[in-house]
mmCIF file of C-alpha atoms and ligand atoms in Angstrom:
data_model
loop_
_atom_site.group_PDB
_atom_site.id
_atom_site.type_symbol
_atom_site.label_atom_id
_atom_site.label_comp_id
_atom_site.label_asym_id
_atom_site.label_seq_id
_atom_site.Cartn_x
_atom_site.Cartn_y
_atom_site.Cartn_z
ATOM 1 C CA UNK A 1 121.893 70.398 178.574
ATOM 2 C CA UNK A 2 121.163 70.677 174.854
ATOM 3 C CA UNK A 3 117.707 69.323 175.362
ATOM 4 C CA UNK A 4 117.121 71.881 178.055
ATOM 5 C CA UNK A 5 118.258 74.702 175.815
ATOM 6 C CA UNK A 6 116.029 73.528 172.970
ATOM 7 C CA UNK A 7 113.066 73.578 175.330
ATOM 8 C CA UNK A 8 114.085 77.054 176.365
ATOM 9 C CA UNK A 9 113.993 78.080 172.725
ATOM 10 C CA UNK A 10 110.473 76.819 172.300
ATOM 11 C CA UNK A 11 109.454 78.834 175.324
ATOM 12 C CA UNK A 12 110.959 81.830 173.660
ATOM 13 C CA UNK A 13 109.068 81.636 170.410
ATOM 14 C CA UNK A 14 105.584 82.679 171.634
ATOM 15 C CA UNK A 15 106.975 85.681 173.490
ATOM 16 C CA UNK A 16 108.983 86.619 170.437
ATOM 17 C CA UNK A 17 105.970 86.606 168.181
ATOM 18 C CA UNK A 18 104.000 88.862 170.480
ATOM 19 C CA UNK A 19 106.900 91.301 170.864
ATOM 20 C CA UNK A 20 107.417 94.463 168.877
ATOM 21 C CA UNK A 21 110.691 93.304 167.352
ATOM 22 C CA UNK A 22 111.554 91.011 164.458
ATOM 23 C CA UNK A 23 111.204 87.331 165.447
ATOM 24 C CA UNK A 24 114.233 85.245 166.360
ATOM 25 C CA UNK A 25 114.416 82.003 164.418
ATOM 26 C CA UNK A 26 115.185 79.086 166.697
ATOM 27 C CA UNK A 27 117.275 77.371 164.001
ATOM 28 C CA UNK A 28 119.648 80.297 164.113
ATOM 29 C CA UNK A 29 120.458 79.812 167.810
ATOM 30 C CA UNK A 30 122.970 77.044 168.368
ATOM 31 C CA UNK A 31 124.405 76.668 171.878
ATOM 32 C CA UNK A 32 128.204 76.175 171.754
ATOM 33 C CA UNK A 33 129.866 73.481 173.865
ATOM 34 C CA UNK A 34 130.647 74.435 177.471
ATOM 35 C CA UNK A 35 133.863 73.227 179.096
ATOM 36 C CA UNK A 36 135.848 73.736 182.275
ATOM 37 C CA UNK A 37 139.415 74.984 182.617
ATOM 38 C CA UNK A 38 140.848 73.985 185.989
ATOM 39 C CA UNK A 39 143.052 76.817 187.233
ATOM 40 C CA UNK A 40 144.615 74.492 189.802
ATOM 41 C CA UNK A 41 146.303 72.580 186.958
ATOM 42 C CA UNK A 42 149.659 73.717 185.489
ATOM 43 C CA UNK A 43 149.354 76.487 182.870
ATOM 44 C CA UNK A 44 150.756 74.293 180.088
ATOM 45 C CA UNK A 45 148.190 71.520 180.484
ATOM 46 C CA UNK A 46 145.037 73.126 181.882
ATOM 47 C CA UNK A 47 143.465 73.750 178.435
ATOM 48 C CA UNK A 48 143.923 70.138 177.277
ATOM 49 C CA UNK A 49 140.502 68.906 178.392
ATOM 50 C CA UNK A 50 139.078 71.629 176.091
ATOM 51 C CA UNK A 51 141.508 71.300 173.184
ATOM 52 C CA UNK A 52 141.009 67.543 172.888
ATOM 53 C CA UNK A 53 137.563 68.167 171.398
ATOM 54 C CA UNK A 54 139.222 69.548 168.258
ATOM 55 C CA UNK A 55 141.027 67.404 165.714
ATOM 56 C CA UNK A 56 144.691 68.501 165.795
ATOM 57 C CA UNK A 57 145.288 68.305 162.061
ATOM 58 C CA UNK A 58 142.047 70.026 161.166
ATOM 59 C CA UNK A 59 142.584 72.751 163.758
ATOM 60 C CA UNK A 60 146.123 73.479 162.593
ATOM 61 C CA UNK A 61 145.227 73.561 158.904
ATOM 62 C CA UNK A 62 142.164 75.697 159.510
ATOM 63 C CA UNK A 63 144.055 78.296 161.561
ATOM 64 C CA UNK A 64 146.995 78.421 159.166
ATOM 65 C CA UNK A 65 145.182 78.509 155.860
ATOM 66 C CA UNK A 66 141.926 80.217 156.694
ATOM 67 C CA UNK A 67 143.133 82.772 159.244
ATOM 68 C CA UNK A 68 146.854 83.449 159.618
ATOM 69 C CA UNK A 69 147.896 83.387 155.979
ATOM 70 C CA UNK A 70 144.842 85.458 155.079
ATOM 71 C CA UNK A 71 146.124 88.420 157.091
ATOM 72 C CA UNK A 72 149.891 88.107 157.021
ATOM 73 C CA UNK A 73 152.679 86.907 154.800
ATOM 74 C CA UNK A 74 154.715 83.775 155.606
ATOM 75 C CA UNK A 75 157.740 86.092 156.085
ATOM 76 C CA UNK A 76 155.964 88.119 158.750
ATOM 77 C CA UNK A 77 154.788 84.969 160.477
ATOM 78 C CA UNK A 78 158.373 83.682 160.512
ATOM 79 C CA UNK A 79 159.490 86.928 162.128
ATOM 80 C CA UNK A 80 156.795 86.626 164.763
ATOM 81 C CA UNK A 81 158.020 83.121 165.529
ATOM 82 C CA UNK A 82 161.487 84.415 166.300
ATOM 83 C CA UNK A 83 159.988 86.862 168.801
ATOM 84 C CA UNK A 84 157.660 84.258 170.207
ATOM 85 C CA UNK A 85 160.532 81.973 171.138
ATOM 86 C CA UNK A 86 161.082 84.519 173.945
ATOM 87 C CA UNK A 87 157.434 84.438 174.977
ATOM 88 C CA UNK A 88 158.185 84.180 178.703
ATOM 89 C CA UNK A 89 159.997 87.485 178.488
ATOM 90 C CA UNK A 90 157.222 89.208 176.541
ATOM 91 C CA UNK A 91 154.070 87.878 178.147
ATOM 92 C CA UNK A 92 153.199 87.531 181.823
ATOM 93 C CA UNK A 93 151.898 84.439 183.574
ATOM 94 C CA UNK A 94 149.574 82.628 182.974
ATOM 95 C CA UNK A 95 149.381 83.733 179.338
ATOM 96 C CA UNK A 96 152.831 82.583 178.208
ATOM 97 C CA UNK A 97 152.387 79.144 179.754
ATOM 98 C CA UNK A 98 148.853 78.646 178.471
ATOM 99 C CA UNK A 99 149.781 79.767 174.944
ATOM 100 C CA UNK A 100 152.739 77.400 174.973
ATOM 101 C CA UNK A 101 150.381 74.633 176.083
ATOM 102 C CA UNK A 102 148.018 75.322 173.163
ATOM 103 C CA UNK A 103 150.906 75.395 170.676
ATOM 104 C CA UNK A 104 152.338 72.160 172.052
ATOM 105 C CA UNK A 105 149.011 70.383 171.940
ATOM 106 C CA UNK A 106 148.237 71.326 168.333
ATOM 107 C CA UNK A 107 151.904 71.014 167.293
ATOM 108 C CA UNK A 108 151.937 74.607 166.061
ATOM 109 C CA UNK A 109 154.572 77.325 166.313
ATOM 110 C CA UNK A 110 154.186 79.485 169.400
ATOM 111 C CA UNK A 111 154.187 82.564 167.135
ATOM 112 C CA UNK A 112 151.091 81.283 165.357
ATOM 113 C CA UNK A 113 149.210 80.915 168.621
ATOM 114 C CA UNK A 114 150.458 84.279 169.883
ATOM 115 C CA UNK A 115 149.161 85.873 166.706
ATOM 116 C CA UNK A 116 145.833 84.120 167.047
ATOM 117 C CA UNK A 117 145.615 85.586 170.546
ATOM 118 C CA UNK A 118 146.163 89.170 169.443
ATOM 119 C CA UNK A 119 144.199 89.031 166.200
ATOM 120 C CA UNK A 120 141.415 91.216 167.569
ATOM 121 C CA UNK A 121 144.000 93.998 167.923
ATOM 122 C CA UNK A 122 144.205 94.290 164.154
ATOM 123 C CA UNK A 123 141.579 96.726 162.937
ATOM 124 C CA UNK A 124 142.160 95.525 159.425
ATOM 125 C CA UNK A 125 140.562 92.193 160.258
ATOM 126 C CA UNK A 126 137.178 93.912 160.747
ATOM 127 C CA UNK A 127 135.784 92.962 164.083
ATOM 128 C CA UNK A 128 132.543 94.873 164.442
ATOM 129 C CA UNK A 129 130.362 94.142 167.359
ATOM 130 C CA UNK A 130 127.263 95.386 169.151
ATOM 131 C CA UNK A 131 127.118 95.477 172.961
ATOM 132 C CA UNK A 132 124.309 96.699 175.206
ATOM 133 C CA UNK A 133 124.047 97.181 178.958
ATOM 134 C CA UNK A 134 120.565 97.960 180.234
ATOM 135 C CA UNK A 135 118.844 98.553 183.546
ATOM 136 C CA UNK A 136 115.260 97.391 184.001
ATOM 137 C CA UNK A 137 112.631 99.193 186.117
ATOM 138 C CA UNK A 138 113.627 97.128 189.173
ATOM 139 C CA UNK A 139 117.277 98.144 188.853
ATOM 140 C CA UNK A 140 118.529 94.789 187.461
ATOM 141 C CA UNK A 141 121.457 95.059 185.055
ATOM 142 C CA UNK A 142 121.351 93.034 181.796
ATOM 143 C CA UNK A 143 124.192 92.747 179.310
ATOM 144 C CA UNK A 144 124.132 91.395 175.771
ATOM 145 C CA UNK A 145 126.606 91.348 172.940
ATOM 146 C CA UNK A 146 126.996 90.259 169.339
ATOM 147 C CA UNK A 147 130.474 89.380 168.206
ATOM 148 C CA UNK A 148 130.991 89.974 164.479
ATOM 149 C CA UNK A 149 134.286 89.059 162.884
ATOM 150 C CA UNK A 150 135.963 88.106 159.639
ATOM 151 C CA UNK A 151 136.653 84.335 159.362
ATOM 152 C CA UNK A 152 133.084 83.862 160.546
ATOM 153 C CA UNK A 153 132.779 80.200 159.597
ATOM 154 C CA UNK A 154 136.078 79.236 161.253
ATOM 155 C CA UNK A 155 135.208 81.115 164.418
ATOM 156 C CA UNK A 156 131.760 79.545 164.696
ATOM 157 C CA UNK A 157 133.612 76.233 164.733
ATOM 158 C CA UNK A 158 135.904 77.397 167.547
ATOM 159 C CA UNK A 159 133.333 79.047 169.817
ATOM 160 C CA UNK A 160 132.994 77.591 173.311
ATOM 161 C CA UNK A 161 131.898 78.698 176.772
ATOM 162 C CA UNK A 162 134.567 78.188 179.415
ATOM 163 C CA UNK A 163 134.074 78.045 183.166
ATOM 164 C CA UNK A 164 137.404 78.824 184.811
ATOM 165 C CA UNK A 165 137.355 76.943 188.091
ATOM 166 C CA UNK A 166 139.435 76.527 191.202
ATOM 167 C CA UNK A 167 138.623 73.841 193.760
ATOM 168 C CA UNK A 168 135.491 73.006 191.800
ATOM 169 C CA UNK A 169 134.103 76.538 191.998
ATOM 170 C CA UNK A 170 133.587 78.738 188.924
ATOM 171 C CA UNK A 171 135.582 81.927 189.405
ATOM 172 C CA UNK A 172 134.651 83.338 186.002
ATOM 173 C CA UNK A 173 133.053 82.388 182.705
ATOM 174 C CA UNK A 174 134.067 83.420 179.242
ATOM 175 C CA UNK A 175 132.976 82.843 175.646
ATOM 176 C CA UNK A 176 136.149 82.105 173.698
ATOM 177 C CA UNK A 177 137.517 81.045 170.354
ATOM 178 C CA UNK A 178 139.407 77.930 171.392
ATOM 179 C CA UNK A 179 143.145 78.622 171.280
ATOM 180 C CA UNK A 180 142.652 82.127 172.676
ATOM 181 C CA UNK A 181 143.496 82.339 176.348
ATOM 182 C CA UNK A 182 142.432 85.950 176.846
ATOM 183 C CA UNK A 183 138.863 87.143 177.335
ATOM 184 C CA UNK A 184 136.569 89.330 175.229
ATOM 185 C CA UNK A 185 133.121 88.321 176.546
ATOM 186 C CA UNK A 186 133.044 87.413 180.214
ATOM 187 C CA UNK A 187 131.399 87.356 183.584
ATOM 188 C CA UNK A 188 132.713 87.446 187.107
ATOM 189 C CA UNK A 189 129.760 86.033 189.094
ATOM 190 C CA UNK A 190 128.298 88.711 191.369
ATOM 191 C CA UNK A 191 131.066 91.063 190.232
ATOM 192 C CA UNK A 192 130.864 92.346 186.691
ATOM 193 C CA UNK A 193 130.226 91.443 183.061
ATOM 194 C CA UNK A 194 132.298 92.789 180.204
ATOM 195 C CA UNK A 195 132.397 92.756 176.427
ATOM 196 C CA UNK A 196 135.047 94.162 174.136
ATOM 197 C CA UNK A 197 134.154 96.012 170.929
ATOM 198 C CA UNK A 198 136.736 97.106 168.442
ATOM 199 C CA UNK A 199 137.426 100.783 167.773
ATOM 200 C CA UNK A 200 138.696 101.030 164.222
ATOM 201 C CA UNK A 201 141.945 102.881 164.081
ATOM 202 C CA UNK A 202 144.956 102.667 161.820
ATOM 203 C CA UNK A 203 146.230 100.293 159.174
ATOM 204 C CA UNK A 204 147.395 96.724 159.623
ATOM 205 C CA UNK A 205 151.022 97.916 159.634
ATOM 206 C CA UNK A 206 150.350 100.586 162.256
ATOM 207 C CA UNK A 207 148.619 98.020 164.420
ATOM 208 C CA UNK A 208 151.430 95.537 164.044
ATOM 209 C CA UNK A 209 154.016 98.141 165.019
ATOM 210 C CA UNK A 210 152.010 98.989 168.158
ATOM 211 C CA UNK A 211 151.770 95.336 169.059
ATOM 212 C CA UNK A 212 155.492 94.729 168.575
ATOM 213 C CA UNK A 213 156.276 97.851 170.610
ATOM 214 C CA UNK A 214 153.961 96.624 173.325
ATOM 215 C CA UNK A 215 155.623 93.222 173.405
ATOM 216 C CA UNK A 216 159.099 94.679 173.575
ATOM 217 C CA UNK A 217 158.392 97.436 176.107
ATOM 218 C CA UNK A 218 156.407 95.107 178.394
ATOM 219 C CA UNK A 219 154.548 98.087 179.857
ATOM 220 C CA UNK A 220 151.407 97.634 177.810
ATOM 221 C CA UNK A 221 148.638 95.125 178.333
ATOM 222 C CA UNK A 222 146.926 93.156 175.588
ATOM 223 C CA UNK A 223 143.298 94.011 175.954
ATOM 224 C CA UNK A 224 142.016 90.456 176.207
ATOM 225 C CA UNK A 225 144.596 89.686 178.906
ATOM 226 C CA UNK A 226 143.589 92.836 180.749
ATOM 227 C CA UNK A 227 140.031 91.563 180.870
ATOM 228 C CA UNK A 228 141.139 88.191 182.143
ATOM 229 C CA UNK A 229 143.336 89.893 184.762
ATOM 230 C CA UNK A 230 140.238 91.726 185.996
ATOM 231 C CA UNK A 231 138.281 88.468 186.135
ATOM 232 C CA UNK A 232 141.088 86.646 187.926
ATOM 233 C CA UNK A 233 141.590 89.456 190.432
ATOM 234 C CA UNK A 234 137.938 89.201 191.445
ATOM 235 C CA UNK A 235 137.221 92.806 190.545
ATOM 236 C CA UNK A 236 133.852 94.319 191.291
ATOM 237 C CA UNK A 237 132.283 96.801 188.855
ATOM 238 C CA UNK A 238 134.213 99.810 190.128
ATOM 239 C CA UNK A 239 137.630 98.160 190.219
ATOM 240 C CA UNK A 240 137.065 96.692 186.736
ATOM 241 C CA UNK A 241 136.135 100.184 185.532
ATOM 242 C CA UNK A 242 139.285 101.673 187.103
ATOM 243 C CA UNK A 243 141.510 99.030 185.567
ATOM 244 C CA UNK A 244 139.972 99.347 182.108
ATOM 245 C CA UNK A 245 140.047 103.114 182.214
ATOM 246 C CA UNK A 246 143.638 103.566 183.328
ATOM 247 C CA UNK A 247 145.959 100.846 181.985
ATOM 248 C CA UNK A 248 147.933 101.299 178.779
ATOM 249 C CA UNK A 249 146.806 98.959 176.033
ATOM 250 C CA UNK A 250 147.887 97.678 172.668
ATOM 251 C CA UNK A 251 144.837 98.807 170.726
ATOM 252 C CA UNK A 252 142.061 101.385 170.938
ATOM 253 C CA UNK A 253 138.754 99.787 171.832
ATOM 254 C CA UNK A 254 135.426 100.020 173.647
ATOM 255 C CA UNK A 255 134.859 98.214 176.936
ATOM 256 C CA UNK A 256 131.227 97.648 177.778
ATOM 257 C CA UNK A 257 130.912 96.850 181.478
ATOM 258 C CA UNK A 258 127.931 95.838 183.600
ATOM 259 C CA UNK A 259 127.738 95.514 187.386
ATOM 260 C CA UNK A 260 125.254 94.168 189.908
ATOM 261 C CA UNK A 261 123.492 97.309 191.137
ATOM 262 C CA UNK A 262 121.383 100.013 189.544
ATOM 263 C CA UNK A 263 123.575 102.531 187.743
ATOM 264 C CA UNK A 264 126.421 100.045 187.243
ATOM 265 C CA UNK A 265 126.797 100.010 183.486
ATOM 266 C CA UNK A 266 129.103 101.912 181.160
ATOM 267 C CA UNK A 267 130.833 102.166 177.809
ATOM 268 C CA UNK A 268 134.502 103.132 178.051
ATOM 269 C CA UNK A 269 135.907 104.627 174.847
ATOM 270 C CA UNK A 270 139.670 104.152 174.725
ATOM 271 C CA UNK A 271 142.707 104.952 172.736
ATOM 272 C CA UNK A 272 145.890 103.045 173.432
ATOM 273 C CA UNK A 273 146.987 105.100 176.387
ATOM 274 C CA UNK A 274 143.818 106.038 178.218
ATOM 275 C CA UNK A 275 140.067 106.354 178.330
ATOM 276 C CA UNK A 276 138.749 109.207 176.191
ATOM 277 C CA UNK A 277 135.226 108.982 177.545
ATOM 278 C CA UNK A 278 133.159 107.068 180.096
ATOM 279 C CA UNK A 279 129.447 106.882 179.261
ATOM 280 C CA UNK A 280 127.450 105.698 182.282
ATOM 281 C CA UNK A 281 123.926 104.466 182.711
ATOM 282 C CA UNK A 282 121.727 107.095 184.304
ATOM 283 C CA UNK A 283 118.149 105.854 184.463
ATOM 284 C CA UNK A 284 116.870 108.909 186.315
ATOM 285 C CA UNK A 285 118.058 111.016 183.383
ATOM 286 C CA UNK A 286 116.343 108.591 180.954
ATOM 287 C CA UNK A 287 119.512 106.721 180.026
ATOM 288 C CA UNK A 288 118.387 103.222 181.015
ATOM 289 C CA UNK A 289 120.637 101.562 178.447
ATOM 290 C CA UNK A 290 123.875 102.239 176.602
ATOM 291 C CA UNK A 291 124.415 100.620 173.221
ATOM 292 C CA UNK A 292 127.806 100.589 171.543
ATOM 293 C CA UNK A 293 128.739 99.376 168.071
ATOM 294 C CA UNK A 294 132.101 100.495 166.700
ATOM 295 C CA UNK A 295 131.822 104.283 166.648
ATOM 296 C CA UNK A 296 132.287 106.922 169.327
ATOM 297 C CA UNK A 297 128.844 107.466 170.845
ATOM 298 C CA UNK A 298 129.063 111.272 170.550
ATOM 299 C CA UNK A 299 129.532 111.066 166.777
ATOM 300 C CA UNK A 300 126.969 109.892 164.205
ATOM 301 C CA UNK A 301 127.565 106.358 162.858
ATOM 302 C CA UNK A 302 128.430 106.090 159.150
ATOM 303 C CA UNK A 303 125.422 105.564 156.877
ATOM 304 C CA UNK A 304 127.056 102.419 155.505
ATOM 305 C CA UNK A 305 127.053 100.732 158.927
ATOM 306 C CA UNK A 306 124.236 102.008 161.078
ATOM 307 C CA UNK A 307 123.580 99.193 163.506
ATOM 308 C CA UNK A 308 123.326 101.751 166.302
ATOM 309 C CA UNK A 309 120.039 103.382 165.294
ATOM 310 C CA UNK A 310 118.416 100.034 164.520
ATOM 311 C CA UNK A 311 119.478 98.744 167.935
ATOM 312 C CA UNK A 312 118.365 101.885 169.769
ATOM 313 C CA UNK A 313 114.945 101.736 168.099
ATOM 314 C CA UNK A 314 114.487 98.097 169.059
ATOM 315 C CA UNK A 315 115.460 98.888 172.660
ATOM 316 C CA UNK A 316 112.988 101.772 172.842
ATOM 317 C CA UNK A 317 110.249 99.564 171.366
ATOM 318 C CA UNK A 318 110.760 97.050 174.159
ATOM 319 C CA UNK A 319 111.048 99.663 176.892
ATOM 320 C CA UNK A 320 112.758 99.681 180.261
ATOM 321 C CA UNK A 321 109.966 97.850 182.058
ATOM 322 C CA UNK A 322 110.258 94.812 179.739
ATOM 323 C CA UNK A 323 113.983 94.575 179.295
ATOM 324 C CA UNK A 324 115.552 91.222 180.232
ATOM 325 C CA UNK A 325 117.866 88.725 178.547
ATOM 326 C CA UNK A 326 115.158 87.243 176.281
ATOM 327 C CA UNK A 327 114.316 90.695 174.988
ATOM 328 C CA UNK A 328 117.981 91.657 174.634
ATOM 329 C CA UNK A 329 118.320 88.593 172.424
ATOM 330 C CA UNK A 330 115.533 89.976 170.241
ATOM 331 C CA UNK A 331 117.301 93.303 169.900
ATOM 332 C CA UNK A 332 120.549 91.544 169.065
ATOM 333 C CA UNK A 333 118.683 89.618 166.353
ATOM 334 C CA UNK A 334 117.299 92.602 164.481
ATOM 335 C CA UNK A 335 118.735 93.222 161.020
ATOM 336 C CA UNK A 336 121.388 94.669 160.643
ATOM 337 C CA UNK A 337 122.437 94.310 164.301
ATOM 338 C CA UNK A 338 122.703 90.593 163.570
ATOM 339 C CA UNK A 339 124.194 90.023 160.131
ATOM 340 C CA UNK A 340 126.336 87.699 158.060
ATOM 341 C CA UNK A 341 129.509 88.333 160.063
ATOM 342 C CA UNK A 342 127.857 87.695 163.424
ATOM 343 C CA UNK A 343 129.537 84.702 165.042
ATOM 344 C CA UNK A 344 127.757 84.580 168.382
ATOM 345 C CA UNK A 345 125.420 86.361 170.798
ATOM 346 C CA UNK A 346 126.075 86.241 174.551
ATOM 347 C CA UNK A 347 123.555 87.215 177.234
ATOM 348 C CA UNK A 348 124.653 87.748 180.827
ATOM 349 C CA UNK A 349 124.020 89.456 184.142
ATOM 350 C CA UNK A 350 126.615 89.480 186.913
ATOM 351 C CA UNK A 351 123.935 89.367 189.620
ATOM 352 C CA UNK A 352 122.342 86.312 187.955
ATOM 353 C CA UNK A 353 125.424 84.328 186.914
ATOM 354 C CA UNK A 354 123.453 81.148 186.169
ATOM 355 C CA UNK A 355 121.795 82.857 183.209
ATOM 356 C CA UNK A 356 125.053 83.238 181.215
ATOM 357 C CA UNK A 357 124.243 81.951 177.756
ATOM 358 C CA UNK A 358 125.818 82.056 174.303
ATOM 359 C CA UNK A 359 124.333 81.207 170.910
ATOM 360 C CA UNK A 360 126.250 80.669 167.703
ATOM 361 C CA UNK A 361 124.386 82.734 165.104
ATOM 362 C CA UNK A 362 123.582 82.569 161.429
ATOM 363 C CA UNK A 363 121.959 85.818 160.397
ATOM 364 C CA UNK A 364 121.769 87.491 157.015
HETATM 365 C C1 NAG B 401 141.765 64.310 162.114
HETATM 366 O O1 NAG B 401 141.554 64.805 160.808
HETATM 367 C C2 NAG B 401 142.420 64.218 159.851
HETATM 368 C C3 NAG B 401 142.280 64.985 158.558
HETATM 369 O O2 NAG B 401 140.931 65.263 158.247
HETATM 370 C C4 NAG B 401 142.086 62.745 159.730
HETATM 371 O O3 NAG B 401 142.925 62.126 158.773
HETATM 372 C C5 NAG B 401 142.302 62.092 161.095
HETATM 373 O O4 NAG B 401 141.898 60.753 161.052
HETATM 374 C C6 NAG B 401 141.511 62.815 162.183
HETATM 375 N N1 NAG B 401 141.934 62.314 163.460
HETATM 376 C C7 NAG B 401 141.075 61.914 164.378
HETATM 377 C C8 NAG B 401 141.678 61.455 165.662
HETATM 378 O O5 NAG B 401 139.863 61.932 164.208
HETATM 379 C C1 NAG B 402 134.312 72.023 163.170
HETATM 380 O O1 NAG B 402 134.513 71.674 161.823
HETATM 381 C C2 NAG B 402 134.844 70.308 161.638
HETATM 382 C C3 NAG B 402 135.201 70.105 160.177
HETATM 383 O O2 NAG B 402 134.242 70.666 159.339
HETATM 384 C C4 NAG B 402 133.669 69.459 162.083
HETATM 385 O O3 NAG B 402 133.979 68.094 161.931
HETATM 386 C C5 NAG B 402 133.413 69.756 163.551
HETATM 387 O O4 NAG B 402 132.295 69.055 163.992
HETATM 388 C C6 NAG B 402 133.182 71.229 163.776
HETATM 389 N N1 NAG B 402 133.114 71.451 165.207
HETATM 390 C C7 NAG B 402 132.257 72.298 165.749
HETATM 391 C C8 NAG B 402 132.321 72.422 167.247
HETATM 392 O O5 NAG B 402 131.469 72.955 165.105
HETATM 393 C C1 NAG B 403 143.657 106.853 165.423
HETATM 394 O O1 NAG B 403 143.564 107.516 166.676
HETATM 395 C C2 NAG B 403 144.415 108.631 166.814
HETATM 396 C C3 NAG B 403 144.344 109.141 168.231
HETATM 397 O O2 NAG B 403 143.050 108.997 168.785
HETATM 398 C C4 NAG B 403 144.050 109.688 165.777
HETATM 399 O O3 NAG B 403 144.908 110.793 165.876
HETATM 400 C C5 NAG B 403 144.141 109.067 164.396
HETATM 401 O O4 NAG B 403 143.690 109.965 163.430
HETATM 402 C C6 NAG B 403 143.305 107.781 164.296
HETATM 403 N N1 NAG B 403 143.536 107.134 163.021
HETATM 404 C C7 NAG B 403 142.550 106.697 162.252
HETATM 405 C C8 NAG B 403 142.955 106.051 160.972
HETATM 406 O O5 NAG B 403 141.379 106.778 162.569
HETATM 407 C C1 NAG B 404 122.167 111.572 186.192
HETATM 408 O O1 NAG B 404 121.652 112.648 185.477
HETATM 409 C C2 NAG B 404 121.173 113.707 186.298
HETATM 410 C C3 NAG B 404 120.442 114.710 185.429
HETATM 411 O O2 NAG B 404 121.182 115.013 184.271
HETATM 412 C C4 NAG B 404 122.372 114.310 187.036
HETATM 413 O O3 NAG B 404 121.939 115.358 187.860
HETATM 414 C C5 NAG B 404 123.031 113.212 187.850
HETATM 415 O O4 NAG B 404 124.216 113.715 188.451
HETATM 416 C C6 NAG B 404 123.388 112.021 186.987
HETATM 417 N N1 NAG B 404 123.824 110.928 187.843
HETATM 418 C C7 NAG B 404 124.982 110.331 187.637
HETATM 419 C C8 NAG B 404 125.315 109.218 188.591
HETATM 420 O O5 NAG B 404 125.764 110.644 186.756
#
C-alpha cells in the first residue's frame, strides 16, 4: 500500500513540474494509516481494532496536556465530566456507545472524549480550512480539502482513514482524528462527498454555552454527527444537501458537498439554526468550481488571511479542462492555501470512490 502510494507520488512529480502551479514536494505528502471499523460489532468495541495502534499512556497524556488543558480549565473539564456521566441521555446512538468505548479503551473520563469530539465547534481553537468542489469539462465532480487546525502536531499523529464496513462492504469512508467518532471529511461511495469548514463566530464561552444548551435540549445535532448520520443513512447528494441545510446545529459552519453528476456541488453557509446561503456549481454560467475557506463567499476575505484569492487563481490557472484530483492537490499545496497549520489534504470523488486519498502535510 505504502509502496504503491510512493510510486504514485513519483508519477506525480513530472506532471507537477510542467503545471502552472507551485510544485508539490513528495516529502510533504505522507499517507496516514487506513483502518476498518466494523459496524456489525457492538458500539463499545468496534473502534478497538483502530485504537490499539496507539499507545494508551501516550494517547491519554497527549490529549490531556497538549489539547484539553490548552483550551479549558481543570474546573470546566470536571464540570463536563459530570454532564458526560449522563451521555446516553445527551447523545444518540451510536455516538454515546462509541465514545464510551474510546474512553474505556484509553482509560479516560467520558467527558474528555466528549470534549475531544466537539472541539471543532469551538471557534476559539482556530480551525481554518480550504475546501473546493470542481466540475471538469466532462461533468466529473472532484472534491479536495485542506484541514488546518491548532494542535497541528498532535493531530498529524492521530490522523487516519477509516472505512466503515458492514458485512465486509465499505458503506462510507472518513478521514478522522482517532478518538473522534463523528465525521468532518467523508465520502459515501456513489452518493456524496463532504467536508466541513469552520465559520468563525463568537467567543469560547459563547460556543460552550451553545454546546451545553444543545446537549441539554437534545434538539440540536453536533455537526460531525450530522455528517455521519448522512453517511449512515445512505444519502445521495440531494438528501445530504437537504439534511445539512435544514437541521439545527451546535455551531455555525460551512458544508462543502459534492455529488456524482454535473452540477452536483455546493457550499452551504450556515448559522446554528439554518442555512443562510447555498452556493451551487453552475458550469454553464462559468462557475465550474466553488472554493470556500472560512469567510462568507459574498464578502471579501480579510487581508490577513487571504487563502481564497490564491486558491481561485491557482484553479483558474489549471482550468476546467484539466481539473482532476492530482491538480486539486497542486492547488491545495499553494502557499498560503497550505501552511503551517495544515494537518492533512484529502482528495475524493463520490463517483470514483476508489480514488479517496489523504496526505498528512507539512507546509510552511
Ligand atoms: C506506552 O508508552 C509508555 C510511556 O511512553 C511506555 O512506558 C510503555 O511501555 C508503552 N507501552 C507499550 C505497550 O508500548
Ligand atoms: C505518534 O507519536 C508517537 C510518539 O511521538 C510515535 O511513537 C508514533 O509513531 C506516532 N504515530 C503516528 C501514527 O504518527
Ligand atoms: C455570530 O453570528 C450571529 C448571527 O449570524 C451574528 O449576529 C453575530 O454578530 C456573530 N458574532 C460574531 C462574533 O461574528
Ligand atoms: C446557471 O446560471 C444560468 C445563467 O445565470 C441560469 O440561467 C441558470 O438557472 C443557472 N442554473 C442553475 C441550476 O442554477
